[in-house]
Coordinates of C-alpha atoms and ligand atoms in Angstrom, one line a residue:
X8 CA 9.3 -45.6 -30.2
X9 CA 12.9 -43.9 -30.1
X10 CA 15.5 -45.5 -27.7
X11 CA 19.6 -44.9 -27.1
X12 CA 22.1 -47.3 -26.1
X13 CA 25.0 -45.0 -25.0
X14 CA 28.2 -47.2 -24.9
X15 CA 30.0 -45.5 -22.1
X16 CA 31.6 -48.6 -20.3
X17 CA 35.3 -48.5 -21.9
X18 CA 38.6 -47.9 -19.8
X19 CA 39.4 -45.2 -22.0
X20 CA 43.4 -46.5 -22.1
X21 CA 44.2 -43.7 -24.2
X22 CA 43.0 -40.8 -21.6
X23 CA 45.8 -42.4 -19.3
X24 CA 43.7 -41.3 -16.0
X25 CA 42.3 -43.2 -13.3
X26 CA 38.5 -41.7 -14.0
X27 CA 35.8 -42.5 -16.2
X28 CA 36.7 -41.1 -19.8
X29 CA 33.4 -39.9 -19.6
X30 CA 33.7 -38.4 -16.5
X31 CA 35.9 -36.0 -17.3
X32 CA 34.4 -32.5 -17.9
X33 CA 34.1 -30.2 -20.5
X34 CA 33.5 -26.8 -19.7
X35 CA 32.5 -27.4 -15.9
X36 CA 30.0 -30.8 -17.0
X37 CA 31.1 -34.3 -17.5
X38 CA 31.1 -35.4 -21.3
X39 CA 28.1 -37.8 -20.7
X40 CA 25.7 -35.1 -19.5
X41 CA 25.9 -33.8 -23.0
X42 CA 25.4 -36.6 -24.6
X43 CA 22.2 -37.1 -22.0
X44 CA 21.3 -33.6 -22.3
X45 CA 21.2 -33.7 -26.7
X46 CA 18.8 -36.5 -25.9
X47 CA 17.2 -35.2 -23.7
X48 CA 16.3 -31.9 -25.8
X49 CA 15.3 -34.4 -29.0
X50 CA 12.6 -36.3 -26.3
X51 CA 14.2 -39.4 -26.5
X52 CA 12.4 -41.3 -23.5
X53 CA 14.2 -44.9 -23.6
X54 CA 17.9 -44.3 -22.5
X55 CA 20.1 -46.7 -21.4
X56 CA 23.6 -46.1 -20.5
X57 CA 26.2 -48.9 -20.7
X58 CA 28.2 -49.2 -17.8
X59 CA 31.4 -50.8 -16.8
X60 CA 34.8 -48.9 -15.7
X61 CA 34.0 -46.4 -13.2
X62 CA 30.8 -47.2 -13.2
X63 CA 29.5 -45.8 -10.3
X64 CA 30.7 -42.2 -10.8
X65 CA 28.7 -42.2 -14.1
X66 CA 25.7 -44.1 -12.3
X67 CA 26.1 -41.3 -8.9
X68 CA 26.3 -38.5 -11.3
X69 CA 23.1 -39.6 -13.8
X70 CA 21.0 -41.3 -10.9
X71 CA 17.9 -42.6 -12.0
X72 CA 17.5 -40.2 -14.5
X73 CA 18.2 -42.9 -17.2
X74 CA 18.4 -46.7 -17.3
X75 CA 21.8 -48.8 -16.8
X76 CA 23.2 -52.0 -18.2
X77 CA 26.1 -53.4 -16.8
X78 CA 29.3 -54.2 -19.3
X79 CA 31.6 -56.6 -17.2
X80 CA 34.3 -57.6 -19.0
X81 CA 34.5 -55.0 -21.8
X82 CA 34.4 -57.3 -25.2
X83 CA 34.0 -54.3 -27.6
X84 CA 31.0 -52.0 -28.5
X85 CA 28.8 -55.0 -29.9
X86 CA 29.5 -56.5 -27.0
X87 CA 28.3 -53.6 -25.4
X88 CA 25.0 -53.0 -27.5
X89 CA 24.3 -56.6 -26.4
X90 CA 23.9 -55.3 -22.2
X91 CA 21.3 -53.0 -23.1
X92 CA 18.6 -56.5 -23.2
X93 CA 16.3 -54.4 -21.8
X94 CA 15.7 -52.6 -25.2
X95 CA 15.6 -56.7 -27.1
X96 CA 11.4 -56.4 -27.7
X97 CA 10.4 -52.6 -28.4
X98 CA 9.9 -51.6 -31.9
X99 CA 11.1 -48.6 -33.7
X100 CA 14.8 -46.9 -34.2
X101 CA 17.5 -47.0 -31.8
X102 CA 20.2 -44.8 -32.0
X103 CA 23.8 -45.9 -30.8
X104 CA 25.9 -43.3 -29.5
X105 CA 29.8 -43.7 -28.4
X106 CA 29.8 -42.0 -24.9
X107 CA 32.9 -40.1 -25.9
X108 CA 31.4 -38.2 -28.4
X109 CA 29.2 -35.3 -26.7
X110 CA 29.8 -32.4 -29.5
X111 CA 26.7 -33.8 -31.8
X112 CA 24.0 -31.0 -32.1
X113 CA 19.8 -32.0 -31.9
X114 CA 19.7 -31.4 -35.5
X115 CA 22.5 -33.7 -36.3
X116 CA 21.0 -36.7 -34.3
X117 CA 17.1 -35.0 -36.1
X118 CA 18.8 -35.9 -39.1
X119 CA 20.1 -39.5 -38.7
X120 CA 16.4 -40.3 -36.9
X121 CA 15.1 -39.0 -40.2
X122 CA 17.1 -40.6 -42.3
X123 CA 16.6 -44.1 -40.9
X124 CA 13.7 -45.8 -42.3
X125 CA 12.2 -49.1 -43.2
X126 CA 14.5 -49.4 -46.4
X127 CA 17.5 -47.9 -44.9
X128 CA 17.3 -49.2 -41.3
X129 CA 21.0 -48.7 -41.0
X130 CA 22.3 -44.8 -41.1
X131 CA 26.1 -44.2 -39.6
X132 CA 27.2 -40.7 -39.3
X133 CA 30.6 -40.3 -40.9
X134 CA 32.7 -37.2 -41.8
X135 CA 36.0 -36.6 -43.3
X136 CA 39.1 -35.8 -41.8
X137 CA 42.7 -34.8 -43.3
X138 CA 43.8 -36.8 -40.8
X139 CA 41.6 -39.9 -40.0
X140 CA 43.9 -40.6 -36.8
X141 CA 42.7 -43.9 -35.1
X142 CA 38.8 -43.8 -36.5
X143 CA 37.4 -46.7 -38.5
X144 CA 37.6 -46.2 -42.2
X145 CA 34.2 -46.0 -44.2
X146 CA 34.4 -48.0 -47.3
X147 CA 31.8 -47.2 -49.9
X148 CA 30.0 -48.2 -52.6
X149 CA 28.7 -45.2 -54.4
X150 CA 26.4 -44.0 -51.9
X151 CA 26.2 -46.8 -49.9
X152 CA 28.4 -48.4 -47.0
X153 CA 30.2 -51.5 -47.9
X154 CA 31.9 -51.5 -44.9
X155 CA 34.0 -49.9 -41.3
X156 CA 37.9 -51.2 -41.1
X157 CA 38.8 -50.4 -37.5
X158 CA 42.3 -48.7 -38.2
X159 CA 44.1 -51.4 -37.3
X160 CA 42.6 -53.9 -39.4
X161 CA 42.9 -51.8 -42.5
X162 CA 45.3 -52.7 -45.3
X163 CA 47.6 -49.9 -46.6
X164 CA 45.1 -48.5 -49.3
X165 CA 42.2 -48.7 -46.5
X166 CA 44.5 -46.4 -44.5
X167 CA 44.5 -43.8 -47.2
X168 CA 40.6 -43.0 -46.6
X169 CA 39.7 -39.8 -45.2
X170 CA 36.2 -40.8 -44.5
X171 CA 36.1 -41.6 -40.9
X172 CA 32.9 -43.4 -38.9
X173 CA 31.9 -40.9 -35.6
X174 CA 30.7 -43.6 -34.0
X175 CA 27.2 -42.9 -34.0
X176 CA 24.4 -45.1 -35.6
X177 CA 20.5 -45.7 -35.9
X178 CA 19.0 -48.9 -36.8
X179 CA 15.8 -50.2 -36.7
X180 CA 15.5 -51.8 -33.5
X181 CA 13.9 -55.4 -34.2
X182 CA 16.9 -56.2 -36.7
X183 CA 19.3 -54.7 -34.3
X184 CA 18.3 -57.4 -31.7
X185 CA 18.1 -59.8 -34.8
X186 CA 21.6 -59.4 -35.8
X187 CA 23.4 -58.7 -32.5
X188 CA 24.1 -62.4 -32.1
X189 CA 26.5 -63.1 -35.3
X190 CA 28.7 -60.1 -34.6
X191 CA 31.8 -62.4 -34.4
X192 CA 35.5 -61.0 -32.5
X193 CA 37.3 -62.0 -35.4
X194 CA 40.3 -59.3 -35.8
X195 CA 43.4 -57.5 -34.4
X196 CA 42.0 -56.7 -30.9
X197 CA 39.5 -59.9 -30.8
X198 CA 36.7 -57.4 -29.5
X199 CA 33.2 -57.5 -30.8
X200 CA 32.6 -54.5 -32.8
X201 CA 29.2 -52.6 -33.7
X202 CA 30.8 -51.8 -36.5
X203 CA 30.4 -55.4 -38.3
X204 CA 26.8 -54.7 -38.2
X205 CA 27.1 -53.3 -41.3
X206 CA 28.5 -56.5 -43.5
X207 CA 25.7 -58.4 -41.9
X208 CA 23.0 -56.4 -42.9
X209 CA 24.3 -56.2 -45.6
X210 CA 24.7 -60.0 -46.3
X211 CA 20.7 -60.2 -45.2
X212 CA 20.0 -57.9 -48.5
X213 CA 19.6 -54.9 -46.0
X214 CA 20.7 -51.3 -47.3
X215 CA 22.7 -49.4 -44.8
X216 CA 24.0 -45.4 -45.2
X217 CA 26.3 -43.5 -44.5
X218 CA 25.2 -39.7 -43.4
X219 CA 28.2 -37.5 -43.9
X220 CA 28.1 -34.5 -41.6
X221 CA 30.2 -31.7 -42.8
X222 CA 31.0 -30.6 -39.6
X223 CA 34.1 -32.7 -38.7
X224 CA 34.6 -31.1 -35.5
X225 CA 31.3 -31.7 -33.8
X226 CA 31.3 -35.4 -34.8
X227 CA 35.2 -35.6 -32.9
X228 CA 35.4 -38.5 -30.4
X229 CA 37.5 -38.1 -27.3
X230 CA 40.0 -40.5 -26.3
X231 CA 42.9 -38.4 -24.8
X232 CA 43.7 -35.5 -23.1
X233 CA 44.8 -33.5 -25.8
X234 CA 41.2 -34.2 -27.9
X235 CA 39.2 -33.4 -24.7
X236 CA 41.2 -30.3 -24.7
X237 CA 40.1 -29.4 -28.7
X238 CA 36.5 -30.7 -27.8
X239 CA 36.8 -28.1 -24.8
X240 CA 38.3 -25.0 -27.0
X241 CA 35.4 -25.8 -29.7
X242 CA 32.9 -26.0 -27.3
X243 CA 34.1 -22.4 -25.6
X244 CA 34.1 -20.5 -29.1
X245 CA 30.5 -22.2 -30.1
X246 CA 29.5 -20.9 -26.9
X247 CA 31.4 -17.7 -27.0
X248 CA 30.4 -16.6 -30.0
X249 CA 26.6 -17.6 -29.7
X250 CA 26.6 -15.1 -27.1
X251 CA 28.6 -12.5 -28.5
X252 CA 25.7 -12.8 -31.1
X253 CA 23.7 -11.7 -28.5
X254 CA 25.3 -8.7 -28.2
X255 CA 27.3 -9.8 -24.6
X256 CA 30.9 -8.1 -24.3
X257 CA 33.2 -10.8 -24.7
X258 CA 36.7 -8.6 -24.6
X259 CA 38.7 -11.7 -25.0
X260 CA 36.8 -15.3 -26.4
X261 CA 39.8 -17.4 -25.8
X262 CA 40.0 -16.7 -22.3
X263 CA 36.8 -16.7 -21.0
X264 CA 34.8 -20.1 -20.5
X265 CA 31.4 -20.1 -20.4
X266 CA 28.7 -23.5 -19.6
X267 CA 26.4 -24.6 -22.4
X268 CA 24.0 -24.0 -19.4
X269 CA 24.7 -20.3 -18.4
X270 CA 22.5 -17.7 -19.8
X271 CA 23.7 -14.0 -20.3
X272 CA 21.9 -10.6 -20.7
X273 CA 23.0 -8.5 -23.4
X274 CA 25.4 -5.8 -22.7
X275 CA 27.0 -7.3 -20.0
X276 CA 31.0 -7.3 -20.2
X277 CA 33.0 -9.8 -19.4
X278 CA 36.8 -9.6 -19.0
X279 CA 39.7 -12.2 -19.5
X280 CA 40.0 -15.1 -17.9
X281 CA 36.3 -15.0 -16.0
X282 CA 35.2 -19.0 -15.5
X283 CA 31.1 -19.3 -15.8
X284 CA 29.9 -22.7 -15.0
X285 CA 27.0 -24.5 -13.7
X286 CA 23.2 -23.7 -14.2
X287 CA 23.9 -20.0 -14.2
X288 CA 22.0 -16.7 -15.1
X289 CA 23.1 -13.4 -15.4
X290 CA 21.4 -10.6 -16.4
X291 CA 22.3 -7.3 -18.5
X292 CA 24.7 -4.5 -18.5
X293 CA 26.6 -6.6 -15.4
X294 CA 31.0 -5.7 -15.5
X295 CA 32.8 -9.6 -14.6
X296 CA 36.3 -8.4 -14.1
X297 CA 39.4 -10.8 -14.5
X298 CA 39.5 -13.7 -12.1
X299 CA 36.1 -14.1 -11.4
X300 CA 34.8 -17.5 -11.1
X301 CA 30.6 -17.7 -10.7
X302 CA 28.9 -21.2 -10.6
X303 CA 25.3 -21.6 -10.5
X304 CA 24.6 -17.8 -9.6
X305 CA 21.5 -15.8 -10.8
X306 CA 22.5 -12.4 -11.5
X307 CA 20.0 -8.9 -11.8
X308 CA 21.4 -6.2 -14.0
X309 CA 23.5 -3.6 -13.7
X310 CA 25.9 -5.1 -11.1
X311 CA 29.6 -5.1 -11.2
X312 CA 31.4 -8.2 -9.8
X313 CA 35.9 -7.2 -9.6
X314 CA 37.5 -10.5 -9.5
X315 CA 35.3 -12.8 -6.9
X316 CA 34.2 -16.4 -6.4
X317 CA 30.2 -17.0 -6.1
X318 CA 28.9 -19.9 -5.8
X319 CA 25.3 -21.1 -5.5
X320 CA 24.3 -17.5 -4.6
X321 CA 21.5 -14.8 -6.1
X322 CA 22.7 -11.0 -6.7
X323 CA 19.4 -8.4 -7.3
X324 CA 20.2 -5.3 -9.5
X325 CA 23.1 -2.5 -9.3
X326 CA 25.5 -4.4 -6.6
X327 CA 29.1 -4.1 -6.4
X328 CA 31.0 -7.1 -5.0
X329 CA 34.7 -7.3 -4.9
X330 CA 37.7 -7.5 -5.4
X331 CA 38.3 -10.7 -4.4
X332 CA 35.4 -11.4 -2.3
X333 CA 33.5 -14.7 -1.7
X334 CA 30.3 -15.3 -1.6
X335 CA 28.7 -19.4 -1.0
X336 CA 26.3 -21.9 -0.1
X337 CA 23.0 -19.8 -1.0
X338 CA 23.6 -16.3 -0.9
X339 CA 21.2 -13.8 -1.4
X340 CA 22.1 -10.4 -2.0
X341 CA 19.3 -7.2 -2.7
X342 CA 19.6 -4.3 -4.7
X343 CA 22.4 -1.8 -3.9
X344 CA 24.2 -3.0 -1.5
X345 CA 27.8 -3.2 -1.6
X346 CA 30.3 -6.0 -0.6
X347 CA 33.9 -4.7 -0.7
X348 CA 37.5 -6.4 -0.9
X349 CA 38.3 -9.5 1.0
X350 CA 34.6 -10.1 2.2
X351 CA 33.0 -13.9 2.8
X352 CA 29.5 -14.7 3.3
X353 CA 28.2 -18.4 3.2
X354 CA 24.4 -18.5 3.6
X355 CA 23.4 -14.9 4.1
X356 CA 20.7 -12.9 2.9
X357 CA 21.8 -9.4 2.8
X358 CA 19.3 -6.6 2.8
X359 CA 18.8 -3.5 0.0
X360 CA 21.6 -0.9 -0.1
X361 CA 23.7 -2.5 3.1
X362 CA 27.2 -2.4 2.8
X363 CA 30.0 -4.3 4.4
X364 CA 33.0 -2.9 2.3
X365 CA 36.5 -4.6 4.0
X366 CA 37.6 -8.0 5.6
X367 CA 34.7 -9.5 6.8
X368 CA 33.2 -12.9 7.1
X369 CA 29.9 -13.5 7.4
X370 CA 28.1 -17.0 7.8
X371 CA 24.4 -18.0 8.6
X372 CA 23.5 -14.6 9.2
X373 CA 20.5 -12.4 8.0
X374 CA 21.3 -8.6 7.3
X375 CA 18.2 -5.8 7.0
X376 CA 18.5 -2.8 4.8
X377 CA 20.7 0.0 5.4
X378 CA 23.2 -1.6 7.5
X379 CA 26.9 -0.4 7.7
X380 CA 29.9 -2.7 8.7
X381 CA 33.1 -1.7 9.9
X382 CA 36.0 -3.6 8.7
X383 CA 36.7 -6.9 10.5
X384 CA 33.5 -8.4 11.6
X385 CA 32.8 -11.8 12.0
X386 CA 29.6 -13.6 13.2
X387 CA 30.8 -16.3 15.1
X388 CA 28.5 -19.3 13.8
X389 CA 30.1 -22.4 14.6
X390 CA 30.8 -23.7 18.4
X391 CA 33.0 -26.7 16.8
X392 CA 29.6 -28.6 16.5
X393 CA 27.0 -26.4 15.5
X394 CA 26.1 -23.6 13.3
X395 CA 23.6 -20.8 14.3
X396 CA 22.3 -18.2 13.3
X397 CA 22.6 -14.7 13.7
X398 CA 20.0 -12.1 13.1
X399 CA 20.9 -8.2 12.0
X400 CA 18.1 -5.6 11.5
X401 CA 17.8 -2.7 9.1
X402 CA 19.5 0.7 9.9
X403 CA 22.1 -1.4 11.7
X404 CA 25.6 0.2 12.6
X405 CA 28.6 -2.3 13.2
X406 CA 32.0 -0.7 13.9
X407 CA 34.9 -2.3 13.5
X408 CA 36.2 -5.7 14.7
X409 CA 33.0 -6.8 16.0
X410 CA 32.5 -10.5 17.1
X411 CA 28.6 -11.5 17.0
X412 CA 28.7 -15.0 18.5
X413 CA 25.7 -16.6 17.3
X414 CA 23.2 -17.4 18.4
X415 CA 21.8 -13.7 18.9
X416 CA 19.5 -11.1 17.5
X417 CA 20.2 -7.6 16.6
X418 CA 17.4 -4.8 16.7
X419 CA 16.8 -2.2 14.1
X420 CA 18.4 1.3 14.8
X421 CA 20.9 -0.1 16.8
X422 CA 25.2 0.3 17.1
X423 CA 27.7 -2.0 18.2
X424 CA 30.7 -0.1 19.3
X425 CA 34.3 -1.0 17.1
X426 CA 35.7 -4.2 19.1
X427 CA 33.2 -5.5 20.6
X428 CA 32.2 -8.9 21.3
X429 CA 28.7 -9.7 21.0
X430 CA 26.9 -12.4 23.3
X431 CA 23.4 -11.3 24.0
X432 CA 21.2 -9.8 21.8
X433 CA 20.7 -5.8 21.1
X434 CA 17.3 -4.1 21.4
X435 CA 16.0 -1.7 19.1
X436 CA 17.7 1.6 19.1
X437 CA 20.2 0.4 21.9
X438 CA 24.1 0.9 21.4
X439 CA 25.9 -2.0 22.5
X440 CA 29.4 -1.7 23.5
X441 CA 31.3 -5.2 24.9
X442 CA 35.2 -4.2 25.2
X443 CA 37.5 -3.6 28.3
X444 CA 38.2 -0.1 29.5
X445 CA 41.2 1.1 28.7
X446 CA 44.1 2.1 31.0
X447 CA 47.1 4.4 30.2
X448 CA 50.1 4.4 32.4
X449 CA 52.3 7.9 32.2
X450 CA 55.8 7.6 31.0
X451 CA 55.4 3.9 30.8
X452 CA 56.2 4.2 26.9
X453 CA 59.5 5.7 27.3
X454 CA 60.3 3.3 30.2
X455 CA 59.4 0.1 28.2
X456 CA 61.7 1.6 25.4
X457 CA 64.7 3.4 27.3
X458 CA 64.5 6.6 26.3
Ligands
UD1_2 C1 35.0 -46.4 -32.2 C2 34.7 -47.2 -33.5 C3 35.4 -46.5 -34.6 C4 35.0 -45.0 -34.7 C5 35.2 -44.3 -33.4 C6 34.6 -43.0 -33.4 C7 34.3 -49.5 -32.9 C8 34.8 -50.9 -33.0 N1 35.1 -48.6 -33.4 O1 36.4 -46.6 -32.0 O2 35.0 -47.1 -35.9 O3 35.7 -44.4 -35.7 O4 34.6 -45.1 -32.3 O5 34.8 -42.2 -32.2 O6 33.2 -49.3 -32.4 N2 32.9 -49.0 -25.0 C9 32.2 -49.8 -24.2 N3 32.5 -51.1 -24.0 C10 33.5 -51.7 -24.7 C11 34.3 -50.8 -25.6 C12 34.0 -49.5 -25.7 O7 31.2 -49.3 -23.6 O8 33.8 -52.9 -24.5 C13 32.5 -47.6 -25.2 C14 33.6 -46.6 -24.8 O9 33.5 -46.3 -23.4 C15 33.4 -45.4 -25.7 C16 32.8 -46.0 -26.9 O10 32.3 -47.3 -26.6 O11 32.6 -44.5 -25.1 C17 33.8 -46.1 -28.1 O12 34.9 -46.9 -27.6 P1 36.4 -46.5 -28.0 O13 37.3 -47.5 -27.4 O14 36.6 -45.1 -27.7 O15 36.3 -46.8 -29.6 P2 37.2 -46.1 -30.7 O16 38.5 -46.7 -30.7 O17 37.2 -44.6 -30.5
MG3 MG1 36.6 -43.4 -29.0

């Protein structure tokens, strides 16, 4: 059986925020997510996540998706390992994993599974860095570990190694829960660290390895803003140019941000400075102009979105939204229709080939096909303590500045004269017009202005 302890219950002093280090997102997710997500993908059933600061935002955002121990107070990583008791009588490996290190690939953590076996029961994945910054230092001998110096225990020729530990182990789990117990806090920081785990297998005639990942970057640990800012930036061009791979129209890769969970059609083009987060799919030959930000959309093909926010919302084929338009809360647009500038809609399903081109909010509202809207409309769906809905046919004319106070139905074949304000419904092939007749006074202009 394959288990994880993920050690995610440090302050993270070094991030100098008020969150959860691993809270913080990269990309649009939080950093453990990935970290759940890798094992996830590699079918590793047995996860428990080690808790402490900011525990609950970690424990609201995961749910009961994976299995907690709680870290209170925080003694170090072994200290750490040793909440997870729930783990103390299964047999097989167990792979250790700091919570700030979300980069590592399926194949990597493939690899150190593989690796780890009944003669080498310890595997720690290491890399090397020009600069090994504040990483423990992997002493060898030959191709064996010897031992981790936690940077500020090292000695001035200890210093000098460019082999760094990334933090991430797998050890067979009986001699894990063997072991645990004689990790001592003797050092600098007087913290229990996993990393002594290595002199004591060592001492009980255990081999243990070290698995050198060329890949320095994806084995990077965050513990500041400024590393959770290269994590991001290496995480956008992995992304990036996967997709480009895919043949998708990336005009500029730096400027662009894309999920690790957004999937993209070739062809489609996406300008500078377009933000793509979320579970989100969008099809081929679509045009994202600068600006837009989509979360969680499903996109046809063929449509052309000018600088817009949609969230949570589902566009069919050859649609034009934009510019700046915004479109919420479950949105569901059909084939050909046409949304123009300065348009909201929250919750509407709009039918095939209507268009509402200019200043317009819509909200709770269902829209047939063929419909036209003036500029200005609003359906009026909250009284201050409800919502309603309101309920527009197909072949539906709407001049401009209507008010549709919902609740209230709208017929197919129907018009609602510009200015009107709508509080019963409209049967089919009726014109409705709700304004007041106008008056003109003669001569009163010239009056009013002394002429
Ligand atoms: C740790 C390693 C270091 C390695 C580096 C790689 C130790 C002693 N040192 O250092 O050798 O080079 O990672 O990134 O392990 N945590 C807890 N409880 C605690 C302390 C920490 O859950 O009491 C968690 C943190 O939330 C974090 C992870 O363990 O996710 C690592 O802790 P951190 O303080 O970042 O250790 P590093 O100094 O980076
Ligand atoms: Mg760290």
């Amino acid at each position: 059986m394959i288990s994880a302890i993920v050690m995610a219950a440090g302050r993270g002093t070094r991030m100098n925020s008020k969150h959860a280090k691993t809270m913080h997102k990269i990309l649009g997710k939080p950093i453990i997510e990935y970290t759940y997500d890798t094992l996830e993908k590699i079918g590793v059933k047995n996860k428990v996540f080690v808790v402490g600061y900011g525990k609950e935002t970690i424990m609201q955002h995961l749910q009961d998706k994976v299995q907690y121990a709680i870290q209170e107070p925080l003694l170090g990583t072994a200290h750490a390992v040793m909440q997870a008791e729930q783990l103390k009588n299964n047999v097989g490996k167990t792979l250790i994993i700091n919570g700030d290190c979300p980069l590592i690939t399926e194949e990597t953590y493939k690899l150190l599974l593989e690796k780890t076996t009944k003669e080498n029961p310890l595997v720690v994945l290491t890399t090397v860095l020009e600069d090994a910054k504040s990483y423990g230092r992997i002493v060898r001998e030959n191709d064996l570990l010897l031992k981790i110096v936690e940077r500020k225990d090292c000695d001035e020729e200890e210093l000098k190694i460019k082999e760094i530990n990334a933090g991430i182990y797998c050890v067979d789990n009986e001699l894990l829960w063997k072991y645990l117990p004689e990790v001592d806090n003797n050092n600098n920081q007087k913290e229990y660290y996993i990393t002594d785990l290595v002199h004591i297998f060592r001492k009980h005639g255990h081999k243990v390895m070290p698995l050198l990942i060329e890949d320095n970057e994806e084995l990077q640990g965050i513990n500041s803003m400024s590393e959770l800012a290269s994590a991001t930036r290496w995480m956008q061009m992995k992304i990036n140019n996967y997709w480009m791979e895919k043949g998708v129209n990336i005009i500029d890769p730096e400027r662009t941000y894309i999920s690790k969970d957004t999937m993209i059609g070739c062809d489609t083009i996406i300008y500078p400075n377009v933000r793509i987060e979320g579970k989100s799919v969008i099809g081929e030959d679509n045009v994202i102009t600068e600006g837009s930000y989509l979360e969680n959309v499903n996109f046809g093909n063929n449509n052309t979105i000018k600088c817009c926010r949609i969230t949570d919302s589902t566009l069919g084929n050859k649609i034009t939204v934009g510019p700046n338009s915004h479109l919420r809360n479950g949105c569901m647009i059909e084939d050909e229709s046409r949304i123009g500038n300065y348009v909201e809609m929250k919750n509407v399903k709009f039918g095939h080939n209507s268009k509402c081109a200019h200043l317009t909010y819509l909200g709770d509202t269902t829209v047939g096909e063929n419909c036209n809207f003036g500029c200005g409309v609003v359906t009026v769906n909250y009284d201050g303590k409800n919502k309603f809905h309101t309920e527009i046919g197909n072949h539906v004319f709407i001049g401009s500045n209507v008010n549709l106070i919902a609740p209230v139905n709208i017929g197919d074949y129907t018009v609602l004269a510009a200015g009107s304000t709508i509080t019963a419904d409209v049967e089919e092939g009726d014109l409705a017009i709700a304004r007041v007749r106008q008056e003109n006074k003669p001569g009163y202009g010239f009056k009013y202005l002394n002429k």
